Amino acid sequence: MAGLALAFLLRKVYVRLQLSLAKHRSLAGHARMSRRFASWVPFYEYDESSFFGVDSAPAPIVAARRAGFMRLAAQFAASFQKTVEQTAELAGRISDLEFTSRYRVPFQFSGYVRRHLKSGSFVQSSSGVTVTDLDGNRFYDLTGSYGVNVFGYDFYKECIERGSERVRDLGPVLGAYHPVTAYNVRRLLDISGLDEVSFHMSGTEAVMQAVRLARYHTQRTHLVRFCGAYHGWWGDVQPGVGNPLPARETYTLKDMDPAALKVLRTRRDIACVLVNPLQALHPNAGAPGDSTLLDSARKAHFDRSAYSQWLEQLRAVCTERGIALIFDEVFLGFRIGLGGAQEYFGVRADMVTYGKTVAGGLPVGVVCGKRELMRRFRDDRPADICFARGTFNSHPYVMGAMYEFLAKLDSEPVRALYRGLDDTWNERARRLNDRLAAAKLPVRVANLSTIWTLYYPQASGYNWMLQYYLRAAGLALSWVGTGRLIFSLNFTADDFTAVADRIVSAAEEMQRDGWWWIDAHLTNKAIKRRVLKEMIQARWASGSATSPMGSINSPRIK
């Protein structure tokens, strides 16, 4: 008995050790530690006297930064008046707006920036590859509408308009299916190569259902996600910062690492593995955003061959262990190819989730899967079911717009957009990088097809300022700033040249204003040490109203 107990204990220790080795060493790879660290970080902010020189830049550089910042502020005030006024009217009333406005830049800078660089969150029209705000300013759109916009806004307007006409006689009758649904199902199964479909109201909901079905059929509890990957905002796929409760049945493992495969081979409680193919651009790193851009450590690089090999290894282990492999293509679906990531990387999944773009611009979530995983009941256990329904699932107007979207995929103009897609966008990225290098600008681009990110090869604590220079130059970015630029496939060569010109000119202006000042002592490590020191000082000063960096007014500190 003692020998059996010892063997059992050693087995438990071995399995737990394998799990520890398969976690990424960053905070993103350790959910509990990241939550604890987030709860420890005190609020503090830079006041005007320190805002422009946190890196100990000399007085002339500080003066140049101040002058550049105030010039931008004056330009924003003159150019975005109506848009800012409309946004201000809803300040404090839309919680999403409150959140995004505070997390566009690192929190230490946020208060001062929000007081001076007001650009607003409203647009009134779109056309081609541009959007126009309430003041009549026309911007090249690099937001991608969170990934919805694959083919250009005019394409989706037409899908919605024609789809509405197609289902108008039925109207918003819910529960029953409009006849166009049959076509949508056939097309989705052709595209995914799978057996059955279920419709939902969002990508987050689709992923939730895929995981629930995997747990139901495998009779196992845990899901595996990879470090940094985003699968929606629900608890089990967001185990760290952002989730009020810990996710107890989630393993967060290192992406593209053999140690993760060992965990899949040794544990018996894993129901499914979630893969967001977008992570190939920045494995094991969270979705990039300027709100955390305190130094220049952000990096990105896409290696299609290496990621394809990783997915093949993952597929083999999942097949061997009876684990459901789920491709979450809510963001990437239909962007890199008509057949999505399965076609692009040459690996078949057991389930695929879609969203955003497939309903022609209307809200939707879709799960496509193998028949044995999609069934929600057992023939031999009639009371044992996997329930999932939704009032607005298969809404006629959503199905109508989806019909138009899927039908357009077969048209020659759309198919032409996919021909040489990678070559076109890789070449555009290369040319822009060459221009940036020739101008000696400390900014570069990395891309996965039409999804781009900016990164910064020179240490700086002010890289996040570039988003405001880009907006002043006529480029619309999402609230994450320069972390993610999303081009629609209908950007012509001339459109892209105009965007590239604006990126280069904005970066040149930012450099002239002194934000990218160079000093031998200014390294990423030095910046991190300075910020940590500031946090410790702010923590110690939490009993007083102010700290050396500025005001301390976090509710946690009070």
Coordinates of C-alpha atoms in Angstrom, one line a residue:
M1 CA 0.0 0.0 0.0
A2 CA 2.8 2.4 0.9
G3 CA 4.5 1.6 -2.5
L4 CA 1.3 2.3 -4.3
A5 CA 0.7 5.5 -2.5
L6 CA 4.3 6.6 -3.3
A7 CA 3.9 5.7 -6.9
F8 CA 0.6 7.7 -7.1
L9 CA 2.3 10.7 -5.4
L10 CA 5.2 10.6 -7.7
R11 CA 2.9 10.5 -10.7
K12 CA 1.0 13.5 -9.4
V13 CA 4.3 15.4 -8.9
Y14 CA 5.5 14.5 -12.4
V15 CA 2.3 15.7 -14.0
R16 CA 2.3 18.9 -12.0
L17 CA 5.9 19.5 -12.9
Q18 CA 5.2 19.0 -16.6
L19 CA 2.4 21.6 -16.3
S20 CA 4.7 24.1 -14.7
L21 CA 7.3 23.7 -17.4
A22 CA 4.7 24.2 -20.0
K23 CA 3.7 27.7 -18.7
H24 CA 5.2 30.8 -20.2
R25 CA 7.5 32.6 -17.9
S26 CA 5.8 35.9 -18.4
L27 CA 2.9 37.2 -16.2
A28 CA 0.5 36.4 -19.0
G29 CA 1.5 32.7 -18.6
H30 CA 0.6 32.7 -14.9
A31 CA -2.9 33.7 -14.2
R32 CA -2.8 33.9 -10.4
M33 CA 0.4 35.8 -10.4
S34 CA -0.8 38.3 -13.0
R35 CA -4.0 38.9 -11.0
R36 CA -2.1 39.5 -7.8
F37 CA 0.3 41.8 -9.5
A38 CA -2.6 43.8 -11.1
S39 CA -4.2 44.2 -7.7
W40 CA -0.8 45.5 -6.3
V41 CA -0.1 48.1 -9.0
P42 CA -1.0 51.5 -7.5
F43 CA -2.4 54.4 -9.4
Y44 CA -0.2 57.4 -10.0
E45 CA 0.1 59.8 -12.8
Y46 CA 2.6 62.3 -14.2
D47 CA 1.8 65.9 -13.7
E48 CA 2.7 68.6 -16.3
S49 CA 6.1 69.2 -14.7
S50 CA 7.2 65.6 -15.2
F51 CA 5.1 64.4 -18.2
F52 CA 7.5 65.5 -20.9
G53 CA 10.7 64.3 -19.2
V54 CA 10.2 61.0 -17.4
D55 CA 13.3 59.7 -19.3
S56 CA 15.5 62.5 -17.9
A57 CA 15.8 64.1 -21.3
P58 CA 17.6 67.5 -21.4
A59 CA 15.7 70.7 -21.3
P60 CA 15.8 71.5 -25.0
I61 CA 14.2 68.1 -25.8
V62 CA 11.6 68.5 -23.1
A63 CA 10.7 72.0 -24.5
A64 CA 10.4 70.5 -28.1
R65 CA 8.1 67.7 -26.8
R66 CA 5.9 70.2 -25.0
A67 CA 5.7 72.4 -28.0
G68 CA 4.9 69.5 -30.3
F69 CA 2.2 68.2 -27.9
M70 CA 0.5 71.6 -27.6
R71 CA 0.6 72.0 -31.3
L72 CA -1.2 68.7 -31.7
A73 CA -3.7 69.7 -29.0
A74 CA -4.5 72.9 -30.9
Q75 CA -4.9 70.9 -34.1
F76 CA -7.2 68.4 -32.5
A77 CA -9.3 71.2 -30.9
A78 CA -9.7 72.9 -34.2
S79 CA -10.3 69.8 -36.3
F80 CA -12.5 67.6 -34.1
Q81 CA -14.8 70.0 -32.3
K82 CA -18.2 68.5 -33.2
T83 CA -16.9 64.9 -32.8
V84 CA -15.4 65.7 -29.4
E85 CA -18.6 67.5 -28.2
Q86 CA -20.8 64.5 -29.1
T87 CA -18.3 62.2 -27.3
A88 CA -18.2 64.4 -24.2
E89 CA -22.0 64.3 -24.1
L90 CA -21.9 60.5 -23.5
A91 CA -18.9 60.6 -21.2
G92 CA -19.8 58.7 -18.0
R93 CA -22.9 57.2 -19.7
I94 CA -21.4 54.5 -21.9
S95 CA -19.2 52.2 -19.9
D96 CA -17.3 50.9 -23.0
L97 CA -16.4 54.5 -23.9
E98 CA -15.2 55.2 -20.4
F99 CA -12.9 52.1 -20.6
T100 CA -11.4 52.7 -24.0
S101 CA -10.8 56.4 -23.3
R102 CA -8.7 55.6 -20.2
Y103 CA -6.7 52.8 -21.7
R104 CA -5.4 54.3 -25.0
V105 CA -2.1 55.1 -23.4
P106 CA -0.2 53.9 -20.2
F107 CA -2.2 55.0 -17.2
Q108 CA 0.6 57.2 -15.9
F109 CA 0.1 59.5 -18.9
S110 CA -3.6 59.0 -19.5
G111 CA -5.1 61.8 -17.4
Y112 CA -3.0 64.6 -19.0
V113 CA -3.5 63.1 -22.5
R114 CA -7.3 63.0 -22.1
R115 CA -7.4 66.6 -21.0
H116 CA -5.5 67.8 -24.1
L117 CA -5.7 65.4 -27.0
K118 CA -9.4 65.0 -27.5
S119 CA -10.4 63.3 -30.8
G120 CA -13.8 61.7 -30.1
S121 CA -15.3 58.4 -30.9
F122 CA -18.0 59.2 -33.5
V123 CA -18.0 58.8 -37.3
Q124 CA -20.9 59.5 -39.6
S125 CA -20.1 57.8 -42.9
S126 CA -17.8 55.3 -44.6
S127 CA -16.8 54.9 -48.3
G128 CA -14.2 52.8 -49.9
V129 CA -11.4 52.5 -47.5
T130 CA -12.2 55.7 -45.6
V131 CA -14.4 56.9 -42.7
T132 CA -15.6 60.5 -42.1
D133 CA -16.2 62.0 -38.7
L134 CA -18.8 64.6 -37.6
D135 CA -16.5 67.4 -38.5
G136 CA -16.0 66.2 -42.1
N137 CA -12.5 64.9 -41.6
R138 CA -11.8 61.9 -43.8
F139 CA -9.5 59.2 -42.6
Y140 CA -8.0 56.1 -44.1
D141 CA -9.5 53.4 -42.0
L142 CA -7.1 51.1 -40.2
T143 CA -9.4 49.9 -37.5
G144 CA -11.0 47.1 -39.5
S145 CA -14.0 47.4 -37.2
Y146 CA -12.5 44.8 -34.8
G147 CA -11.9 42.5 -37.8
V148 CA -15.3 42.7 -39.4
N149 CA -14.1 44.7 -42.4
V150 CA -12.4 42.2 -44.7
F151 CA -13.7 43.5 -48.1
G152 CA -14.5 47.1 -47.5
Y153 CA -17.5 48.9 -46.0
D154 CA -19.3 49.3 -49.3
F155 CA -19.3 45.5 -49.6
Y156 CA -21.0 45.1 -46.2
K157 CA -23.5 47.9 -46.8
E158 CA -24.6 46.0 -49.9
C159 CA -24.8 42.8 -48.0
I160 CA -27.0 44.3 -45.3
E161 CA -29.2 46.2 -47.8
R162 CA -29.8 43.3 -50.1
G163 CA -30.1 40.8 -47.2
S164 CA -32.8 43.0 -45.6
E165 CA -34.8 43.0 -48.8
R166 CA -34.5 39.3 -49.1
V167 CA -36.1 38.6 -45.7
R168 CA -38.4 41.6 -45.4
D169 CA -41.6 39.6 -45.9
L170 CA -40.8 37.4 -42.9
G171 CA -39.4 40.2 -40.7
P172 CA -38.1 39.5 -37.2
V173 CA -39.8 36.2 -36.7
L174 CA -37.6 34.3 -34.3
G175 CA -37.3 30.5 -33.6
A176 CA -38.3 29.4 -37.1
Y177 CA -35.8 29.6 -40.0
H178 CA -35.9 31.7 -43.1
P179 CA -35.2 29.6 -46.2
V180 CA -31.9 31.4 -46.9
T181 CA -30.6 29.6 -43.8
A182 CA -30.4 26.3 -45.8
Y183 CA -28.0 27.9 -48.3
N184 CA -25.9 29.4 -45.5
V185 CA -25.5 26.1 -43.8
R186 CA -24.5 24.4 -47.1
R187 CA -21.9 27.0 -47.8
L188 CA -20.4 27.1 -44.3
L189 CA -20.0 23.3 -44.3
D190 CA -18.3 23.5 -47.7
I191 CA -16.0 26.1 -46.5
S192 CA -15.2 24.5 -43.1
G193 CA -15.2 20.9 -44.4
L194 CA -17.2 19.9 -41.3
D195 CA -20.5 18.3 -40.7
E196 CA -22.9 20.5 -38.7
V197 CA -23.4 24.1 -37.8
S198 CA -24.9 26.0 -34.9
F199 CA -25.6 29.8 -34.9
H200 CA -25.1 32.2 -32.1
M201 CA -25.1 35.9 -31.5
S202 CA -21.4 36.6 -31.0
G203 CA -18.0 35.1 -31.5
T204 CA -17.6 34.9 -27.7
E205 CA -20.8 32.9 -27.5
A206 CA -19.7 30.6 -30.3
V207 CA -16.4 29.7 -28.5
M208 CA -18.3 29.1 -25.3
Q209 CA -20.6 26.6 -27.1
A210 CA -17.7 24.9 -28.8
V211 CA -15.9 24.4 -25.5
R212 CA -19.1 23.2 -23.8
L213 CA -19.7 20.6 -26.5
A214 CA -16.2 19.4 -26.2
R215 CA -16.6 18.9 -22.5
Y216 CA -19.9 17.2 -22.9
H217 CA -18.6 14.6 -25.4
T218 CA -15.2 13.9 -23.9
Q219 CA -16.5 13.9 -20.4
R220 CA -13.4 15.9 -19.4
T221 CA -13.2 19.2 -17.6
H222 CA -10.4 21.3 -18.7
L223 CA -9.7 23.5 -21.7
V224 CA -6.2 24.5 -23.0
R225 CA -5.5 28.0 -24.3
F226 CA -2.2 29.4 -25.2
C227 CA -0.4 32.2 -23.5
G228 CA -1.5 35.6 -24.8
A229 CA -4.4 34.3 -27.0
Y230 CA -7.8 36.0 -27.0
H231 CA -11.0 34.0 -27.2
G232 CA -13.6 36.4 -26.0
W233 CA -14.2 37.9 -22.6
W234 CA -15.9 35.0 -20.8
G235 CA -14.2 33.6 -17.7
D236 CA -12.7 30.3 -18.7
V237 CA -10.7 31.8 -21.6
Q238 CA -9.6 34.9 -19.6
P239 CA -8.1 33.4 -16.5
G240 CA -5.9 36.4 -15.6
V241 CA -6.3 40.1 -15.5
G242 CA -9.8 41.2 -16.5
N243 CA -11.7 38.3 -14.9
P244 CA -13.1 39.0 -11.4
L245 CA -12.9 35.2 -10.6
P246 CA -10.2 32.7 -11.2
A247 CA -10.7 30.2 -14.0
R248 CA -10.3 26.8 -12.3
E249 CA -10.6 24.5 -15.3
T250 CA -8.2 26.2 -17.7
Y251 CA -4.6 25.5 -18.5
T252 CA -2.6 28.3 -20.1
L253 CA 0.3 26.8 -21.9
K254 CA 3.3 28.1 -23.9
D255 CA 2.5 28.4 -27.6
M256 CA 4.8 26.7 -30.1
D257 CA 6.6 24.8 -27.4
P258 CA 7.2 21.0 -27.0
A259 CA 6.5 21.3 -23.3
A260 CA 2.9 22.1 -24.1
L261 CA 2.6 18.9 -26.1
K262 CA 3.9 16.9 -23.2
V263 CA 1.1 18.2 -21.0
L264 CA -1.5 17.2 -23.7
R265 CA 0.1 13.7 -23.7
T266 CA 0.2 13.2 -20.0
R267 CA -3.0 14.7 -18.6
R268 CA -6.3 12.9 -18.7
D269 CA -8.6 15.8 -18.0
I270 CA -8.2 17.9 -21.2
A271 CA -11.4 18.2 -23.3
C272 CA -10.2 20.6 -25.9
V273 CA -7.4 22.9 -27.2
L274 CA -8.3 26.4 -28.4
V275 CA -6.1 27.9 -31.1
N276 CA -6.4 31.6 -32.2
P277 CA -4.3 31.6 -35.4
L278 CA -3.6 35.3 -35.0
Q279 CA -1.1 34.4 -32.3
A280 CA 1.3 33.3 -35.0
L281 CA 2.1 37.0 -35.4
H282 CA 3.1 37.4 -31.7
P283 CA 3.3 33.9 -29.9
N284 CA 2.8 34.0 -26.1
A285 CA 2.1 37.7 -26.1
G286 CA -1.2 39.4 -25.4
A287 CA -3.0 41.4 -28.0
P288 CA -0.7 44.4 -28.5
G289 CA -2.0 47.8 -27.4
D290 CA -0.4 51.2 -26.7
S291 CA -1.9 51.2 -23.1
T292 CA 1.1 49.0 -22.0
L293 CA 3.7 50.6 -24.3
L294 CA 6.0 51.8 -21.6
D295 CA 9.2 50.7 -23.4
S296 CA 10.1 49.3 -26.7
A297 CA 10.0 45.6 -25.8
R298 CA 7.0 44.8 -28.1
K299 CA 8.1 42.6 -30.9
A300 CA 6.2 40.6 -33.7
H301 CA 7.2 38.3 -36.5
F302 CA 5.2 35.9 -38.6
D303 CA 6.7 32.6 -39.8
R304 CA 4.0 30.7 -41.7
S305 CA 6.1 27.5 -42.1
A306 CA 7.0 27.3 -38.4
Y307 CA 3.4 27.9 -37.3
S308 CA 2.1 25.3 -39.8
Q309 CA 4.5 22.7 -38.3
W310 CA 3.3 23.6 -34.8
L311 CA -0.3 23.1 -35.8
E312 CA 0.5 19.7 -37.4
Q313 CA 2.1 18.6 -34.2
L314 CA -0.8 19.8 -32.2
R315 CA -3.2 18.0 -34.5
A316 CA -1.4 14.7 -34.1
V317 CA -1.3 14.9 -30.3
C318 CA -5.0 15.9 -30.1
T319 CA -5.9 12.9 -32.3
E320 CA -3.8 10.6 -30.3
R321 CA -5.4 11.7 -27.0
G322 CA -9.0 12.2 -28.1
I323 CA -8.9 15.9 -27.5
A324 CA -11.0 18.3 -29.6
L325 CA -8.9 20.8 -31.6
I326 CA -10.8 24.0 -32.0
F327 CA -9.8 26.8 -34.3
D328 CA -11.1 30.1 -33.1
E329 CA -11.4 32.1 -36.4
V330 CA -13.7 34.8 -35.1
F331 CA -11.1 37.4 -35.9
L332 CA -9.1 35.8 -38.7
G333 CA -11.8 33.9 -40.6
F334 CA -12.1 34.8 -44.3
R335 CA -9.2 37.2 -44.0
I336 CA -6.3 35.0 -45.0
G337 CA -8.2 32.8 -47.4
L338 CA -11.6 31.5 -48.4
G339 CA -11.0 28.4 -46.4
G340 CA -9.6 30.2 -43.4
A341 CA -6.8 29.0 -41.2
Q342 CA -7.5 25.3 -42.0
E343 CA -6.7 26.0 -45.7
Y344 CA -4.0 28.5 -45.1
F345 CA -1.9 26.3 -42.7
G346 CA -3.0 23.0 -44.1
V347 CA -4.3 21.5 -40.8
R348 CA -7.9 20.4 -40.2
A349 CA -9.7 21.2 -36.9
D350 CA -12.5 19.3 -35.1
M351 CA -14.4 22.5 -34.6
V352 CA -14.1 26.0 -36.1
T353 CA -15.8 29.2 -34.8
Y354 CA -16.6 32.2 -37.0
G355 CA -18.0 35.6 -36.3
K356 CA -17.8 39.3 -37.1
T357 CA -17.5 39.2 -40.9
V358 CA -19.5 36.2 -42.0
A359 CA -23.0 37.8 -41.4
G360 CA -22.2 40.6 -43.8
G361 CA -21.6 43.1 -41.0
L362 CA -24.3 42.1 -38.6
P363 CA -23.6 40.4 -35.2
V364 CA -23.2 36.6 -35.4
G365 CA -21.3 33.6 -34.0
V366 CA -21.0 30.3 -35.8
V367 CA -19.7 26.9 -34.7
C368 CA -18.9 24.3 -37.4
G369 CA -17.9 20.9 -36.2
K370 CA -17.7 17.2 -36.6
R371 CA -21.1 15.5 -36.2
E372 CA -20.0 13.5 -33.1
L373 CA -19.0 16.7 -31.3
M374 CA -22.0 18.8 -32.3
R375 CA -24.8 16.6 -31.0
R376 CA -26.4 18.0 -27.9
F377 CA -28.0 14.9 -26.6
R378 CA -27.4 11.2 -26.1
D379 CA -29.6 8.5 -27.7
D380 CA -29.1 6.2 -24.8
R381 CA -29.5 8.8 -22.0
P382 CA -32.5 11.0 -23.0
A383 CA -32.2 13.2 -19.9
D384 CA -28.5 13.9 -20.4
I385 CA -28.3 16.9 -22.7
C386 CA -25.9 19.8 -23.5
F387 CA -28.3 22.8 -23.7
A388 CA -27.6 25.9 -25.7
R389 CA -30.2 28.2 -27.3
G390 CA -30.5 31.9 -27.9
T391 CA -33.4 34.2 -28.7
F392 CA -31.7 35.8 -31.6
N393 CA -29.9 32.8 -33.0
S394 CA -30.6 32.6 -36.8
H395 CA -32.3 36.0 -36.8
P396 CA -33.8 36.4 -40.3
Y397 CA -32.0 39.7 -41.0
V398 CA -28.6 38.2 -39.9
M399 CA -29.3 35.2 -42.1
G400 CA -30.2 37.4 -45.0
A401 CA -26.9 39.4 -44.8
M402 CA -25.0 36.2 -44.3
Y403 CA -26.6 34.8 -47.5
E404 CA -25.4 37.8 -49.5
F405 CA -21.9 37.6 -47.9
L406 CA -21.5 33.9 -48.7
A407 CA -22.9 34.3 -52.2
K408 CA -20.4 37.1 -52.9
L409 CA -17.5 34.9 -52.0
D410 CA -18.1 33.0 -55.2
S411 CA -17.9 36.1 -57.3
E412 CA -14.8 36.8 -59.5
P413 CA -14.1 40.3 -57.9
V414 CA -13.8 38.7 -54.4
R415 CA -11.8 35.7 -55.5
A416 CA -9.4 38.1 -57.3
L417 CA -8.7 39.8 -54.0
Y418 CA -7.2 36.5 -52.6
R419 CA -4.9 35.9 -55.5
G420 CA -1.3 36.6 -54.4
L421 CA -2.7 38.1 -51.2
D422 CA 0.4 37.3 -49.0
D423 CA 2.8 38.4 -51.7
T424 CA 1.0 41.7 -52.1
W425 CA 0.9 42.6 -48.4
N426 CA 4.3 41.2 -47.5
E427 CA 5.8 43.4 -50.3
R428 CA 3.9 46.4 -49.0
A429 CA 5.3 45.8 -45.5
R430 CA 8.8 45.4 -46.9
R431 CA 8.6 48.6 -48.8
L432 CA 7.3 50.6 -45.8
N433 CA 10.1 49.2 -43.6
D434 CA 12.7 50.2 -46.2
R435 CA 11.3 53.7 -46.2
L436 CA 11.3 53.9 -42.4
A437 CA 14.9 52.6 -42.3
A438 CA 16.1 55.0 -44.9
A439 CA 14.6 57.9 -43.0
K440 CA 16.3 56.6 -39.8
L441 CA 13.0 56.4 -38.0
P442 CA 12.8 54.0 -35.0
V443 CA 9.6 52.2 -36.0
R444 CA 9.0 49.1 -38.0
V445 CA 6.0 47.0 -39.1
A446 CA 5.3 43.3 -38.9
N447 CA 2.4 41.6 -40.6
L448 CA 0.3 38.5 -40.9
S449 CA -1.3 39.3 -44.3
T450 CA -3.4 42.4 -43.8
I451 CA -3.1 42.5 -40.0
W452 CA -0.2 44.7 -39.0
T453 CA 1.5 45.8 -35.8
L454 CA 4.0 48.5 -35.3
Y455 CA 7.0 47.9 -33.1
Y456 CA 9.9 50.0 -32.0
P457 CA 13.6 48.9 -32.2
Q458 CA 14.9 51.8 -30.2
A459 CA 14.2 52.2 -26.4
S460 CA 11.7 54.9 -25.6
G461 CA 9.0 55.6 -23.1
Y462 CA 6.9 57.7 -25.5
N463 CA 6.2 55.3 -28.5
W464 CA 2.5 55.5 -27.7
M465 CA 2.5 59.1 -28.8
L466 CA 2.7 58.0 -32.4
Q467 CA -1.0 57.1 -32.5
Y468 CA -1.9 60.8 -32.1
Y469 CA 0.5 61.9 -34.9
L470 CA -1.1 59.3 -37.1
R471 CA -4.5 60.5 -36.4
A472 CA -3.5 64.1 -37.1
A473 CA -2.1 62.8 -40.5
G474 CA -5.5 61.3 -41.4
L475 CA -5.3 57.7 -40.3
A476 CA -8.1 56.2 -38.1
L477 CA -6.8 53.7 -35.6
S478 CA -8.8 51.6 -33.1
W479 CA -8.5 52.3 -29.4
V480 CA -5.5 50.0 -29.0
G481 CA -3.5 52.4 -31.1
T482 CA -0.5 51.3 -33.1
G483 CA -0.6 47.8 -31.7
R484 CA -2.9 46.5 -34.5
L485 CA -3.6 48.0 -37.9
I486 CA -6.2 46.2 -39.9
F487 CA -6.4 46.8 -43.6
S488 CA -9.4 45.7 -45.7
L489 CA -8.5 43.6 -48.8
N490 CA -9.8 46.3 -51.1
F491 CA -6.9 48.7 -50.4
T492 CA -5.5 49.6 -53.8
A493 CA -1.8 50.3 -54.5
D494 CA -2.6 54.0 -54.5
D495 CA -4.6 53.7 -51.2
F496 CA -1.7 52.0 -49.6
T497 CA 0.8 54.5 -50.8
A498 CA -1.2 57.3 -49.3
V499 CA -1.3 55.4 -46.0
A500 CA 2.5 54.7 -46.1
D501 CA 3.2 58.4 -46.8
R502 CA 1.2 59.4 -43.8
I503 CA 2.9 56.9 -41.5
V504 CA 6.3 58.1 -42.6
S505 CA 5.4 61.8 -42.3
A506 CA 3.8 61.3 -38.9
A507 CA 6.9 59.4 -37.6
E508 CA 9.2 62.1 -39.0
E509 CA 7.2 64.8 -37.2
M510 CA 7.2 62.8 -34.0
Q511 CA 11.0 62.5 -34.3
R512 CA 11.5 66.2 -34.9
D513 CA 9.4 66.9 -31.7
G514 CA 12.0 65.0 -29.7
W515 CA 9.9 62.0 -28.5
W516 CA 12.5 59.5 -29.7
W517 CA 15.5 61.2 -28.0
I518 CA 18.4 58.8 -27.8
D519 CA 20.7 58.3 -24.8
A520 CA 23.1 55.6 -24.0
H521 CA 21.6 55.1 -20.5
L522 CA 18.0 54.8 -22.0
T523 CA 17.4 51.1 -22.4
N524 CA 14.3 48.9 -22.1
K525 CA 15.7 47.5 -18.9
A526 CA 16.3 51.0 -17.4
I527 CA 12.8 52.0 -18.3
K528 CA 11.3 49.0 -16.6
R529 CA 13.4 49.6 -13.5
R530 CA 12.3 53.3 -13.4
V531 CA 8.6 52.3 -13.7
L532 CA 9.0 49.7 -10.9
K533 CA 10.6 52.2 -8.7
E534 CA 7.8 54.7 -9.3
M535 CA 5.2 52.0 -8.4
I536 CA 7.0 51.2 -5.2
Q537 CA 7.2 54.9 -4.3
A538 CA 3.5 55.4 -5.1
R539 CA 2.7 52.3 -3.0
W540 CA 4.6 53.7 0.0
A541 CA 3.0 57.1 -0.5
S542 CA -0.5 55.6 -0.6
G543 CA -1.4 57.2 2.7
S544 CA -0.9 60.7 1.4
A545 CA -2.7 62.7 -1.3
T546 CA 0.3 63.1 -3.6
S547 CA 3.5 61.4 -4.5
P548 CA 6.6 62.6 -6.3
M549 CA 5.1 61.6 -9.7
G550 CA 1.8 63.3 -9.2
S551 CA -1.6 62.6 -7.6
I552 CA -2.5 59.3 -6.0
N553 CA -6.3 59.0 -6.3
S554 CA -7.0 55.3 -6.9
P555 CA -10.0 54.0 -5.0
R556 CA -7.8 51.0 -4.0
I557 CA -5.4 53.3 -2.3
K558 CA -8.0 55.4 -0.5

